[in-house]
Coordinates of C-alpha atoms in Angstrom, one line a residue:
X1 CA -19.3 -10.5 34.1
X2 CA -19.2 -7.2 31.9
X3 CA -18.0 -3.6 33.5
X4 CA -20.8 -1.5 32.5
X5 CA -20.6 1.4 34.5
X6 CA -16.8 1.9 35.0
X7 CA -15.3 5.2 33.8
X8 CA -11.7 4.7 34.8
X9 CA -10.0 1.4 36.1
X10 CA -6.2 1.5 37.8
X11 CA -5.0 -2.4 37.4
X12 CA -2.8 -4.3 39.9
X13 CA 1.3 -4.1 39.2
X14 CA 1.0 -7.7 39.3
X15 CA -1.0 -8.3 35.9
X16 CA 1.0 -9.6 32.8
X17 CA -1.4 -10.1 30.3
X18 CA -4.9 -8.6 29.6
X19 CA -7.1 -11.8 28.4
X20 CA -9.1 -12.2 25.5
X21 CA -12.3 -10.0 25.7
X22 CA -11.4 -9.1 28.9
X23 CA -13.2 -5.4 28.9
X24 CA -15.3 -6.3 25.9
X25 CA -18.8 -4.6 26.1
X26 CA -17.4 -2.6 29.2
X27 CA -18.0 1.1 29.9
X28 CA -14.6 1.9 30.9
X29 CA -13.4 5.0 29.0
X30 CA -9.7 5.6 30.6
X31 CA -7.3 2.9 31.7
X32 CA -3.7 3.0 32.7
X33 CA -1.8 -0.4 32.1
X34 CA 1.0 -0.9 34.5
X35 CA 4.5 -1.6 33.8
X36 CA 4.8 -5.3 33.4
X37 CA 2.2 -6.1 31.0
X38 CA 3.6 -8.0 27.8
X39 CA 0.6 -8.5 25.8
X40 CA -3.1 -7.8 25.1
X41 CA -5.4 -10.4 24.0
X42 CA -7.6 -10.5 20.9
X43 CA -11.0 -8.2 21.1
X44 CA -10.2 -7.2 24.9
X45 CA -11.2 -3.5 24.8
X46 CA -13.7 -4.4 21.5
X47 CA -17.1 -2.9 21.9
X48 CA -16.4 -0.6 24.9
X49 CA -15.9 3.4 25.2
X50 CA -12.4 3.5 26.0
X51 CA -11.2 7.1 24.9
X52 CA -7.8 7.0 26.6
X53 CA -5.2 4.6 27.4
X54 CA -1.5 4.4 28.6
X55 CA 0.5 1.3 27.1
X56 CA 3.5 0.3 29.3
X57 CA 6.8 0.2 28.3
X58 CA 6.9 -3.7 28.8
X59 CA 4.0 -4.3 26.0
X60 CA 5.4 -6.5 23.1
X61 CA 2.0 -7.7 21.8
X62 CA -1.5 -6.3 20.8
X63 CA -3.7 -8.8 19.7
X64 CA -6.4 -8.9 16.9
X65 CA -9.3 -6.6 17.1
X66 CA -8.1 -5.3 20.5
X67 CA -9.2 -1.6 20.1
X68 CA -11.5 -2.0 17.1
X69 CA -13.8 1.1 16.5
X70 CA -13.4 2.8 19.9
X71 CA -13.0 6.4 20.3
X72 CA -9.3 6.9 20.8
X73 CA -8.2 10.2 20.0
X74 CA -4.2 9.3 20.4
X75 CA -2.2 6.5 20.6
X76 CA 1.4 6.3 22.1
X77 CA 3.0 3.2 21.2
X78 CA 6.2 1.4 23.5
X79 CA 9.6 1.5 21.8
X80 CA 9.5 -2.4 22.6
X81 CA 6.5 -3.3 21.0
X82 CA 7.2 -6.1 18.4
X83 CA 3.5 -7.2 17.1
X84 CA 0.3 -5.5 16.3
X85 CA -2.5 -8.3 14.9
X86 CA -4.9 -7.9 12.5
X87 CA -7.7 -5.1 12.7
X88 CA -6.5 -3.9 16.1
X89 CA -7.2 -0.4 15.5
X90 CA -9.4 -0.9 12.6
X91 CA -12.6 1.4 12.3
X92 CA -11.1 3.8 15.5
X93 CA -12.2 7.3 13.7
X94 CA -10.9 9.5 16.0
X95 CA -7.1 8.6 15.3
X96 CA -5.4 11.6 13.5
X97 CA -1.6 10.6 13.8
X98 CA 0.7 7.5 14.5
X99 CA 4.1 7.2 14.9
X100 CA 5.3 2.9 14.7
X101 CA 8.4 2.3 16.9
X102 CA 11.4 0.8 15.3
X103 CA 11.1 -2.6 17.2
X104 CA 7.8 -3.1 15.1
X105 CA 8.5 -5.6 12.3
X106 CA 5.1 -6.2 10.6
X107 CA 2.1 -4.3 10.4
X108 CA -0.7 -7.1 10.0
X109 CA -3.8 -7.3 7.9
X110 CA -6.3 -4.0 8.0
X111 CA -4.5 -2.8 11.4
X112 CA -6.1 0.7 10.9
X113 CA -8.3 0.3 8.4
X114 CA -11.1 2.6 8.3
X115 CA -9.2 5.3 10.4
X116 CA -11.2 7.9 8.6
X117 CA -9.8 10.8 10.3
X118 CA -6.2 9.7 10.1
X119 CA -3.7 11.9 8.3
X120 CA 0.0 11.1 9.4
X121 CA 1.7 7.6 9.5
X122 CA 5.5 7.6 10.2
X123 CA 7.4 4.3 10.3
X124 CA 11.1 3.4 11.0
X125 CA 13.8 1.1 10.1
X126 CA 13.0 -2.4 10.9
X127 CA 9.5 -2.5 9.6
X128 CA 9.6 -5.4 6.9
X129 CA 6.2 -5.7 6.0
X130 CA 2.8 -3.7 5.6
X131 CA 0.1 -6.1 4.8
X132 CA -3.2 -6.4 2.8
X133 CA -5.5 -3.6 3.8
X134 CA -3.5 -2.5 6.6
X135 CA -4.6 1.6 5.9
X136 CA -7.1 0.5 3.6
X137 CA -10.2 3.4 3.0
X138 CA -7.9 6.1 5.7
X139 CA -9.9 8.7 3.4
X140 CA -7.8 11.8 5.1
X141 CA -4.6 10.4 5.0
X142 CA -2.2 12.5 3.3
X143 CA 1.5 12.0 4.6
X144 CA 3.2 8.9 4.9
X145 CA 6.9 9.1 5.9
X146 CA 8.6 5.3 5.9
X147 CA 11.8 5.3 7.9
X148 CA 13.7 2.3 6.1
X149 CA 13.1 -0.3 3.2
X150 CA 9.6 -2.2 3.4
X151 CA 10.4 -5.5 1.9
X152 CA 6.6 -6.2 1.4
X153 CA 4.5 -3.3 1.0
X154 CA 0.8 -3.1 0.6
X155 CA -2.3 -1.6 2.2
X156 CA -3.2 1.7 1.2
X157 CA -6.2 1.0 -0.8
X158 CA -8.5 3.5 -1.1
X159 CA -6.5 6.0 0.5
X160 CA -8.1 8.8 -1.3
X161 CA -6.6 11.7 0.1
X162 CA -2.8 10.5 -0.8
X163 CA -1.5 12.4 -3.5
X164 CA 2.0 11.1 -3.6
X165 CA 4.0 7.9 -2.5
X166 CA 7.7 7.2 -2.6
X167 CA 8.4 3.6 -2.1
X168 CA 11.8 3.4 -0.2
X169 CA 14.7 1.8 -1.9
X170 CA 15.2 -1.4 -0.6
X171 CA 11.6 -2.3 -1.1
X172 CA 11.3 -5.9 -2.6
X173 CA 7.5 -6.4 -3.3
X174 CA 4.6 -4.1 -4.0
X175 CA 1.6 -6.5 -3.3
X176 CA -1.9 -6.5 -4.9
X177 CA -4.0 -3.5 -4.7
X178 CA -1.6 -1.6 -2.7
X179 CA -2.7 1.7 -3.9
X180 CA -6.1 0.7 -5.7
X181 CA -8.4 3.3 -5.7
X182 CA -6.1 6.0 -4.4
X183 CA -8.1 8.4 -6.6
X184 CA -6.0 11.6 -5.5
X185 CA -2.6 9.8 -6.2
X186 CA -0.7 11.8 -9.0
X187 CA 3.1 10.7 -8.1
X188 CA 4.6 7.3 -7.5
X189 CA 8.1 6.5 -7.0
X190 CA 9.2 3.2 -7.7
X191 CA 12.8 1.8 -6.7
X192 CA 14.7 -0.3 -8.9
X193 CA 14.9 -2.8 -6.0
X194 CA 11.4 -3.7 -6.4
X195 CA 11.7 -7.2 -8.6
X196 CA 7.7 -7.9 -8.4
X197 CA 4.5 -6.1 -8.6
X198 CA 1.0 -7.9 -7.6
X199 CA -2.4 -7.6 -9.3
X200 CA -4.3 -4.2 -10.0
X201 CA -1.4 -2.2 -8.0
X202 CA -2.6 1.3 -9.2
X203 CA -6.2 0.1 -10.4
X204 CA -8.7 3.5 -10.3
X205 CA -5.8 5.7 -9.3
X206 CA -7.8 8.4 -11.5
X207 CA -5.2 11.2 -10.9
X208 CA -2.0 9.0 -11.8
X209 CA -0.3 10.8 -15.2
X210 CA 3.1 9.0 -15.4
X211 CA 4.6 6.3 -14.2
X212 CA 8.5 4.7 -14.7
X213 CA 8.3 0.9 -13.7
X214 CA 11.1 -0.5 -11.6
X215 CA 14.1 -2.3 -14.3
X216 CA 13.6 -5.7 -12.6
X217 CA 9.8 -6.0 -13.1
X218 CA 9.3 -9.3 -15.4
X219 CA 5.4 -9.3 -15.2
X220 CA 2.8 -6.3 -15.6
X221 CA -0.1 -8.1 -13.6
X222 CA -3.7 -8.3 -14.6
X223 CA -5.4 -4.8 -14.0
X224 CA -2.3 -3.3 -12.9
X225 CA -3.2 0.3 -14.5
X226 CA -7.0 -0.5 -14.8
X227 CA -9.1 2.7 -15.2
X228 CA -6.1 4.9 -14.6
X229 CA -7.9 7.4 -16.9
X230 CA -5.5 10.3 -16.7
X231 CA -2.3 8.0 -17.2
X232 CA -0.2 9.3 -20.3
X233 CA 3.1 7.9 -20.0
X234 CA 4.7 4.6 -18.9
X235 CA 8.1 3.4 -18.7
X236 CA 8.3 -0.4 -18.9
X237 CA 11.8 -1.9 -17.9
X238 CA 14.0 -4.5 -20.0
X239 CA 13.1 -7.3 -18.0
X240 CA 9.3 -7.3 -18.6
X241 CA 8.3 -10.6 -20.4
X242 CA 4.6 -10.5 -20.5
X243 CA 2.0 -7.9 -20.2
X244 CA -1.7 -8.8 -19.1
X245 CA -4.5 -8.6 -21.4
X246 CA -6.4 -6.2 -19.3
X247 CA -3.5 -4.3 -17.5
X248 CA -4.1 -0.9 -19.4
X249 CA -8.0 -1.3 -19.4
X250 CA -9.9 2.0 -19.1
X251 CA -6.5 3.9 -19.7
X252 CA -8.2 6.3 -21.8
X253 CA -5.4 8.8 -21.8
X254 CA -2.4 6.7 -22.1
X255 CA -0.5 8.1 -25.4
X256 CA 3.2 7.4 -24.6
X257 CA 4.9 4.1 -24.2
X258 CA 8.8 3.7 -23.4
X259 CA 10.3 0.2 -23.1
X260 CA 13.6 -0.3 -22.2
X261 CA 14.2 -3.8 -23.4
X262 CA 15.6 -4.9 -27.0
X263 CA 13.4 -8.1 -27.2
X264 CA 9.4 -6.9 -27.2
X265 CA 7.5 -8.9 -24.2
X266 CA 4.4 -10.8 -25.2
X267 CA 0.9 -9.3 -24.8
X268 CA -1.7 -12.0 -23.3
X269 CA -4.7 -10.8 -25.2
X270 CA -4.9 -11.0 -29.1
X271 CA -8.0 -8.8 -28.9
X272 CA -7.8 -5.5 -28.0
X273 CA -10.2 -2.8 -26.3
X274 CA -10.9 0.8 -28.1
X275 CA -8.4 2.1 -25.3
X276 CA -5.4 -0.1 -26.9
X277 CA -6.8 0.7 -30.1
X278 CA -6.6 4.4 -29.5
X279 CA -3.1 3.7 -28.2
X280 CA -1.8 2.0 -31.5
X281 CA -3.4 4.8 -33.6
X282 CA -2.4 8.1 -31.7
X283 CA 0.3 7.2 -29.1
X284 CA 3.9 7.0 -29.4
X285 CA 6.1 4.1 -28.9
X286 CA 9.6 4.5 -28.1
X287 CA 12.0 1.4 -28.3
X288 CA 15.9 1.2 -27.9
X289 CA 18.3 1.8 -30.4
X290 CA 18.3 -0.6 -33.6
X291 CA 15.2 -2.7 -31.8
X292 CA 12.8 -0.9 -34.0
X293 CA 12.4 -3.9 -36.6
X294 CA 12.0 -6.6 -33.8
X295 CA 9.1 -4.3 -32.6
X296 CA 7.5 -3.9 -36.0
X297 CA 7.4 -8.1 -36.2
X298 CA 5.9 -8.5 -32.6
X299 CA 2.4 -9.2 -31.9
X300 CA 0.8 -6.4 -30.3
X301 CA 3.7 -3.9 -30.7
X302 CA 3.6 -4.2 -34.5
X303 CA 0.5 -2.3 -34.3
X304 CA 1.9 0.9 -33.5
X305 CA 1.7 3.6 -35.9
X306 CA 4.4 6.0 -34.6
X307 CA 7.4 4.2 -33.6
X308 CA 11.0 5.9 -32.4
X309 CA 14.4 4.7 -31.1
X310 CA 16.3 6.5 -28.3
X311 CA 19.7 5.8 -27.1
X312 CA 19.2 4.0 -23.7
X313 CA 21.9 6.0 -22.2
X314 CA 19.4 8.9 -22.3
X315 CA 16.9 7.5 -20.0
X316 CA 18.7 6.0 -17.0
X317 CA 21.9 5.6 -15.9
X318 CA 22.9 1.6 -15.3

């Protein structure tokens, strides 16, 4: 039975769980969940008209798709909340700001994707993972405040208004497509705690001009900077072993490569795009002191016309 004509519901104090699809397709616009409720089931409010809800302090878990596509204007998360499952708030286009509780450890896949009016996101120190697509295509998101280290960071692809981003110290992995399609992103700060970055992390970041990769990165993955057409300068850490053949595809402005390693990394392709040929002819390669000869003999690197050496101590502090 669907509650198609009910605008407001007051539930009895004895309820501890709202089951899967409980209010789906209902006409409920406002609901006050009593203290004692610990879990909201999958799709429990999906496809209804809910505009306002009170979440009790007892709530621990919000199920997958629980509020998907609803006209919620704001949501206050209880301090004890530990789990928000995939797509829980996907497409909630009236949400403008969210402040996530310190008790939350994981933001699942596409939890807030498509929240087109979301402007600000704040997280706190215990959050460990932001998964793929979590804030995807939140096209008005401009402010992200991460309160602590995020061991696995992803989920900001398509955030086209985001201009700057600081990855917190202590973050270990930046996953594939984390910032892909952030067309206004001009500045990214990556801490040296990051040891792994996935494929196409910055693909189609049209406004990005300069990037310094963390020192521990071993692989520049497929399409990492593809079509970053404003990228002019890139600094590569000393531990890079391999660069994917299309990592710089479409980087038509790239003219400065600075490498920290004395041993040249390998480049996965023996055929070069016009952008790479232009980089060889017009760009500058800076290498550590006493390593110029090694680069002059190495595949890919030997094609650079302008190579200079620098004192590594002037580039960063050990």
